[in-house]
XYZ file of C-alpha atoms in Angstrom:
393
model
C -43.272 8.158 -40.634
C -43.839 9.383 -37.029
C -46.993 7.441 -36.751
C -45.058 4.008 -38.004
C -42.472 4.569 -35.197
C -45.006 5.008 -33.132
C -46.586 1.582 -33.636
C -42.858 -0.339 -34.152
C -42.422 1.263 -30.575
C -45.205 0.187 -28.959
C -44.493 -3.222 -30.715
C -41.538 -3.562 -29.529
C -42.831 -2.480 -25.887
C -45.615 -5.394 -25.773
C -42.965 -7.955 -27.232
C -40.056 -6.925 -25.080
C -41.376 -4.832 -22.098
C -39.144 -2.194 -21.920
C -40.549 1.245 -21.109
C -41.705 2.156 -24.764
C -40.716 6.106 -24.008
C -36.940 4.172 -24.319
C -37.936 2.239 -27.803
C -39.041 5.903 -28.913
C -36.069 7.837 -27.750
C -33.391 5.281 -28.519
C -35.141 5.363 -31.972
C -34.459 9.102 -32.273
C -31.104 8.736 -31.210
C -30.151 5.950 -33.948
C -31.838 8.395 -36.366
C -29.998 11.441 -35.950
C -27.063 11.502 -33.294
C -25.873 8.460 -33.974
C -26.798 7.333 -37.430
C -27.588 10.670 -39.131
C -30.456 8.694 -41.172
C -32.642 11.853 -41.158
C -31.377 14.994 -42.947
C -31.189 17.984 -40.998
C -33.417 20.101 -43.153
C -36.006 17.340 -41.802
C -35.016 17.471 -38.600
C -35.690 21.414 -38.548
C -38.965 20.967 -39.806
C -39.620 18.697 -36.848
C -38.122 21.716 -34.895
C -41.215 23.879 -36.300
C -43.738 21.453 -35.123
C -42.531 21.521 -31.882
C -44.458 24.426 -30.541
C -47.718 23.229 -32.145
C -47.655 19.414 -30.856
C -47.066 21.081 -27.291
C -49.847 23.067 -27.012
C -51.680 20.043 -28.101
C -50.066 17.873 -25.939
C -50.536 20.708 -22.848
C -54.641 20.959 -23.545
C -54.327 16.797 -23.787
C -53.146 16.573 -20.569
C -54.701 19.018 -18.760
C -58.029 17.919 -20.045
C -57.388 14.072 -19.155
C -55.735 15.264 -15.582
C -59.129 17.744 -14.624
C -61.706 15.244 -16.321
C -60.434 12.513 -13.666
C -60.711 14.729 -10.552
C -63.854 13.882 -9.042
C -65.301 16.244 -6.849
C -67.596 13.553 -4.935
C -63.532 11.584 -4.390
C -61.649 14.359 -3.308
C -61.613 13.360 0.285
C -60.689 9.569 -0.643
C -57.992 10.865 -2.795
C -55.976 13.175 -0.506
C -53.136 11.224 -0.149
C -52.751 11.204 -4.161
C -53.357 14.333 -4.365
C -50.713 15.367 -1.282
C -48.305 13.384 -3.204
C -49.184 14.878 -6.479
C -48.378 18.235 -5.008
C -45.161 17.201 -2.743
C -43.933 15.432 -6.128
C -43.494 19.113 -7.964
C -42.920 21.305 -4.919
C -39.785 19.027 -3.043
C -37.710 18.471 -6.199
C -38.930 22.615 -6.865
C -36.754 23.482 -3.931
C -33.772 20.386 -3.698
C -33.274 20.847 -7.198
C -33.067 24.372 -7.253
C -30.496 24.278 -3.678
C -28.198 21.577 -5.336
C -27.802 23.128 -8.944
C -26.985 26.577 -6.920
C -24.452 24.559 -4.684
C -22.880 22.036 -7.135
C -22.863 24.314 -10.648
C -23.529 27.490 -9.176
C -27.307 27.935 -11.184
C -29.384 30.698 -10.483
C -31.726 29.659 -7.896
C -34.978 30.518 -10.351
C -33.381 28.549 -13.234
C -32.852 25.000 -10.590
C -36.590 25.804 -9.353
C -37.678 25.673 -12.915
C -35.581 22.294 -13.285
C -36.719 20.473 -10.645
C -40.434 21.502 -11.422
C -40.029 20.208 -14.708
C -38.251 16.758 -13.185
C -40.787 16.072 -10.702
C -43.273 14.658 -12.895
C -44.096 10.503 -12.363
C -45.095 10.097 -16.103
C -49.257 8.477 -16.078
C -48.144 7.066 -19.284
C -46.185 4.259 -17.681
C -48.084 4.323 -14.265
C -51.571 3.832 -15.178
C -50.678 0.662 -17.478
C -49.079 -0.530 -15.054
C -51.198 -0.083 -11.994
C -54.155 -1.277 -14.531
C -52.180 -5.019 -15.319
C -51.169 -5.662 -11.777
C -53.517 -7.581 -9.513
C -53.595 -4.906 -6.538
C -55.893 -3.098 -4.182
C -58.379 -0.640 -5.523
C -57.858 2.271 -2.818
C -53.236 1.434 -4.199
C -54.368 1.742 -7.682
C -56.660 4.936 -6.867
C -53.301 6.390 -5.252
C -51.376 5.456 -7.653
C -53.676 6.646 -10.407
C -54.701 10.181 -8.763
C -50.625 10.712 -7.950
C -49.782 10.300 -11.114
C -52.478 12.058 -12.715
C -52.383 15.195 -10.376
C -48.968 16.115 -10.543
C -48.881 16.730 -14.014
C -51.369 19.295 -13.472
C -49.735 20.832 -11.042
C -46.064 20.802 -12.670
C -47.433 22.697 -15.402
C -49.588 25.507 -13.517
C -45.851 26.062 -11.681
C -43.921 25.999 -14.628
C -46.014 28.873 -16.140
C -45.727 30.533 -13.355
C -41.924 30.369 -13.051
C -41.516 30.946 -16.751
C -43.325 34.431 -16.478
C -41.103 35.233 -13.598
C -37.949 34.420 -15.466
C -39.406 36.379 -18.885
C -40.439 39.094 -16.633
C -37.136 40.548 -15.554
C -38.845 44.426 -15.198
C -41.385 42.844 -12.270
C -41.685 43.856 -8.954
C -43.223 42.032 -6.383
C -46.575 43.585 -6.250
C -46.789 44.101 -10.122
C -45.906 40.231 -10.743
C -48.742 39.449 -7.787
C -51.342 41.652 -10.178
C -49.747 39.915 -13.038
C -50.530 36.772 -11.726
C -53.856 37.555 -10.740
C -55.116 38.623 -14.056
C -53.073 36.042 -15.425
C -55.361 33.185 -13.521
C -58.605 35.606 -13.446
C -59.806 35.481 -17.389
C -58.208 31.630 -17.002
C -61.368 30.961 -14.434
C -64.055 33.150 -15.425
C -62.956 31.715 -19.008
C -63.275 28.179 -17.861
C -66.241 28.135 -15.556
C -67.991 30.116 -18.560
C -67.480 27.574 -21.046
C -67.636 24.898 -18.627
C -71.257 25.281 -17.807
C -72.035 27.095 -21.250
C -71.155 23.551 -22.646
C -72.996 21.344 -20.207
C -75.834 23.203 -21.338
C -75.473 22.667 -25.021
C -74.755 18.642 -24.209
C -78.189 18.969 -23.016
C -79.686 20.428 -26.055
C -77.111 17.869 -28.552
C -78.397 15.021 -27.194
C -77.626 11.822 -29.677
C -75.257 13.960 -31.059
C -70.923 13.209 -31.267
C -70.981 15.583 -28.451
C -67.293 13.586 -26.867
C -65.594 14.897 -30.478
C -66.879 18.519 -29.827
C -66.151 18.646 -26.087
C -62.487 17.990 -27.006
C -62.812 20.648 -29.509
C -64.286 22.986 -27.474
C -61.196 22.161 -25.593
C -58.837 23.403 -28.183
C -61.115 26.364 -28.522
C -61.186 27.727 -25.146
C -57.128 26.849 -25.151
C -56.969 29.291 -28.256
C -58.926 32.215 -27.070
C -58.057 32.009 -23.454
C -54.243 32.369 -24.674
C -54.832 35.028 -26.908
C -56.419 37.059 -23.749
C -53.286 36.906 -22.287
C -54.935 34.329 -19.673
C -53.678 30.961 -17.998
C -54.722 28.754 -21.076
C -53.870 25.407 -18.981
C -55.591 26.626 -16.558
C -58.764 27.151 -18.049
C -58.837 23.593 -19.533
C -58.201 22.434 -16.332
C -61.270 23.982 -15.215
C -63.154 23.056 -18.000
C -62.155 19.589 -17.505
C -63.031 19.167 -13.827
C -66.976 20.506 -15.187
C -66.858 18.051 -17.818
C -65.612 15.022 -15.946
C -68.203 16.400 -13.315
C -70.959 16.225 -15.391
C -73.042 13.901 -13.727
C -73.637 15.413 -10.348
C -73.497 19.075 -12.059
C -76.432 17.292 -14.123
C -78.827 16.269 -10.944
C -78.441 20.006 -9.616
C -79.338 21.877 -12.935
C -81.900 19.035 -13.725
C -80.107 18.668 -17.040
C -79.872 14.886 -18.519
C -75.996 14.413 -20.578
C -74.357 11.817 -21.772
C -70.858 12.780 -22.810
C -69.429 8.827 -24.195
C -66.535 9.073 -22.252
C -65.489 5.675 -23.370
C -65.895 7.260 -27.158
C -63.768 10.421 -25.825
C -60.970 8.533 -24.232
C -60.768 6.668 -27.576
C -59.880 9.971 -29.342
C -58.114 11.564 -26.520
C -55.837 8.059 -27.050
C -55.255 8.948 -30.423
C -54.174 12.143 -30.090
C -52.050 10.886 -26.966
C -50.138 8.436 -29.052
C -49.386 10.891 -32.003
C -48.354 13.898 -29.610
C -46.485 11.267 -27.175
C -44.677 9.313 -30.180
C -43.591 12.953 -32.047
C -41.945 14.563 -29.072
C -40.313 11.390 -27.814
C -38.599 10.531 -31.267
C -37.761 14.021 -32.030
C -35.828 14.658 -28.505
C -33.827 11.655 -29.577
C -32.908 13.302 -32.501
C -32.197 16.972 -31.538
C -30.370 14.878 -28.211
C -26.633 16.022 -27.391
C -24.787 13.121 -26.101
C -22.843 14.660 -23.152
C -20.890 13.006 -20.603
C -20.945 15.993 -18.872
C -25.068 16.394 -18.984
C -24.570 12.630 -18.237
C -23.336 13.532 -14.537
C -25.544 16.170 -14.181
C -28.404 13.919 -14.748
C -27.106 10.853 -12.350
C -26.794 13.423 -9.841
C -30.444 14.985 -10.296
C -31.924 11.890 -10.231
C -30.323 10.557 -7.226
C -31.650 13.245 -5.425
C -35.121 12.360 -7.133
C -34.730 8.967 -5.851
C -33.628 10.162 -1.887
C -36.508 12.305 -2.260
C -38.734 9.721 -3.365
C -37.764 7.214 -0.594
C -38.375 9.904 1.615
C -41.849 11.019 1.015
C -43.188 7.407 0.593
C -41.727 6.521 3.405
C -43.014 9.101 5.160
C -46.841 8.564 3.782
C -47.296 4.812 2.676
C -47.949 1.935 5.264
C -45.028 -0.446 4.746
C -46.539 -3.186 2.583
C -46.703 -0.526 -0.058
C -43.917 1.274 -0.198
C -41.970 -0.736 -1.903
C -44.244 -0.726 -4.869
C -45.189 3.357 -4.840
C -41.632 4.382 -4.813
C -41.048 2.405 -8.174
C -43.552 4.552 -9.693
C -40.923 7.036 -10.759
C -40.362 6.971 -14.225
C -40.616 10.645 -16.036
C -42.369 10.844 -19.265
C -44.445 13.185 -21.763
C -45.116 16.583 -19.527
C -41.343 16.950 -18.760
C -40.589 16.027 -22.429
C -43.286 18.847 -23.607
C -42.483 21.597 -20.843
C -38.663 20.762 -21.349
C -39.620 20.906 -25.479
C -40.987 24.761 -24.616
C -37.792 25.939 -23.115
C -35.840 24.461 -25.924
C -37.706 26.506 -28.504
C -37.210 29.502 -26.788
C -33.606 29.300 -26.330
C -31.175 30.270 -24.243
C -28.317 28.569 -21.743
C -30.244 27.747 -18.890
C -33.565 26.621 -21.026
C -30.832 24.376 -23.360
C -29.264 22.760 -20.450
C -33.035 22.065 -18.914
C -33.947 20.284 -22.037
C -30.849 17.873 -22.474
C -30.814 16.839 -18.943
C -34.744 16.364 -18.810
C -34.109 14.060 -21.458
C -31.066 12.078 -19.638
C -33.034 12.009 -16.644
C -36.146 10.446 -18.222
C -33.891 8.238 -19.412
C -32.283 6.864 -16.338
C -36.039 7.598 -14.504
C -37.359 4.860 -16.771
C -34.535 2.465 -17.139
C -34.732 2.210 -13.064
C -38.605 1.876 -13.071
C -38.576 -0.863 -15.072
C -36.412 -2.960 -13.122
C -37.779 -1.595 -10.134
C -41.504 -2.121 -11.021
C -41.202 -5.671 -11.890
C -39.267 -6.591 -8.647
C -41.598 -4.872 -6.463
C -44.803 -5.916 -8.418
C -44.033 -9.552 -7.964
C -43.245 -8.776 -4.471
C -46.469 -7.063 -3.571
C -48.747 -9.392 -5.470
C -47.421 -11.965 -3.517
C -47.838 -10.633 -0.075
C -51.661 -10.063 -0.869
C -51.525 -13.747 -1.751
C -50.243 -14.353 1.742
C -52.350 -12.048 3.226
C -55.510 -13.730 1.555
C -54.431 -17.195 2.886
C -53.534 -16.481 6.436
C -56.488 -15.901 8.001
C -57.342 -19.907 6.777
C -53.970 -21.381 7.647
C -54.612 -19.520 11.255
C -58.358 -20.998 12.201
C -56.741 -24.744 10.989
C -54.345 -24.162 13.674
């Protein structure tokens, strides 16, 4: 049944063009909240999924995020990855001031909000950036952004979420918690990394882009059960892997890994994880005028910070454009998912207005992307001409 919705969504998304993270949701919500289609025994078997399709949906994204970080790029990307970083860390702090201020929140609890709410969702973003006729070094930006703060978002979130479980810390023992938290994470991930590279080299012919993801979900597994940084050692993992090539000419080993073949199945999984969480936070969603508010409020201040940071970084033709690439999407509906599962006031409220502000996030990107699209294309049209219409002068 999930699978279905998934396709009548994404239907419905190439027919109509709104966001299909709406189609999904909205679909929930006729289902459950509003409809009551789905019985709630079913509904609670969804509810035991839940941790299970994250951790899927965590190693999915982490992999895909550290795969495209290229280490021979990293200077050309900065400004993505700057942005990436500022995208997590400014709504960290804002958040966490105005949900102290306005609704008197524990400063840790708004931190762990506006981590989760900083997210621009790749989902919509890279479609997008892919259809539009723009400049390769705007799409790269757009692409790295997008891709980058995901990645970070989630390496803070674990971090604040042991903080918050942790209440018996102290500073130095949370510093050595943290450090052996991340240690086995790297050793673990630069072990299997290379490990791996070196058994591509052996497998050669071989479905080797299946087994790398596995390998994936292996490391996740093992790592976790050390007690380590599981997302981090994917991400580590991933940056080897989507490094393979110049790893390759230093070892003098010759891979191929089909990444065209993996990004197939990484797809796959993608659209399964992506379509289950988004229907099923439409169903467990509380419709709350009160959560309503909350949410408009949050995500003006995601929009003022927004403005703010592209204005500060983009050159003007652009802006316009970047700062429509806003909409939240599947890492805020995963990390939010988490919280949900574990219960609790704070981690409750988190949840229902993540999923209020992705969906006001994505009903304002899509009007917002089209306008400025059109706009953008059309100035490089003008820019292409010009330099004619001037030497006829």
């Amino acid at each position: 049944m999930i699978i279905l919705i998934g396709y009548l969504g994404d239907a419905l998304f190439r027919a109509t063009r709104i966001p299909e993270i709406l189609i999904l949701m909205l679909i929930g919500i006729i289902l459950v909240p509003l409809g009551h289609l789905v019985p709630d025994r079913y509904v609670e078997v969804l509810r035991l999924f839940a941790p299970l399709f994250g951790s899927i949906a965590l190693v999915i994204i982490m992999f895909d995020g550290g795969r495209k970080i290229d280490f021979g790029s990293l200077t050309a990307s900065a400004l993505g990855l700057l942005m990436g970083l500022l995208d997590i860390l400014l709504p960290m702090f804002v958040i966490a001031l105005i949900m102290n201020y306005l609704f008197g929140w524990p400063y840790i609890y708004g931190a762990m909000l506006g981590t989760i709410v900083g997210e621009t969702t790749a989902v919509v973003i890279v479609p997008v950036a892919s259809r539009i006729k723009i400049p390769s070094d705007l799409y790269n930006l757009a692409v790295t952004e997008a891709t980058f703060n995901s990645v970070v978002e989630i390496l803070i979130f674990y971090l604040l979420l042991v903080l918050i479980t942790g209440s018996s810390f102290t500073p130095q023992s949370y510093a050595k918690y943290v450090v052996d938290y991340l240690s086995v994470a790297v050793f673990m991930g630069l072990v299997v990394g290379f490990l791996w590279l070196f058994a591509l080299n052996v497998l050669k012919g071989t479905r080797g882009y299946v087994a790398t993801i596995g390998v994936a979900f292996l490391l996740y597994g093992v790592v976790d059960y050390l007690g380590g940084a599981a997302v981090v050692s994917i991400l580590i993992f991933a940056m080897i892997i989507g490094n393979y090539r110049a790893i390759g000419q230093h070892l003098n080993l010759f891979i191929d890994i089909h990444e065209k073949d993996m990004e197939i199945v990484e797809g796959e999984l993608e659209f399964i994880v992506r379509t289950f969480f988004f229907v099923f936070i439409g169903m467990i969603a509380l419709l709350s005028f009160t959560y309503f508010i909350y949410s408009l409020v949050i995500t003006m201040f995601l929009l003022l910070i927004r403005y703010i940071e592209v204005r500060a970084m983009i050159k003007k033709e652009y802006r316009g454009f970047v700062f429509s690439l806003l909409p939240r999407g599947l890492t805020v509906a995963v990390l939010s998912s988490i919280l949900y599962s574990m219960g609790g006031t704070y981690f409750n409220d988190i949840f229902y207005l993540s999923f209020m502000v992705i969906i006001l996030t994505n009903i304002i990107a899509s009007a917002a992307i089209s306008r400025s699209a059109h706009s953008l294309e059309k100035s490089i049209e003008t820019g292409k001409e010009s330099p004619s219409n001037g030497s006829s002068d």
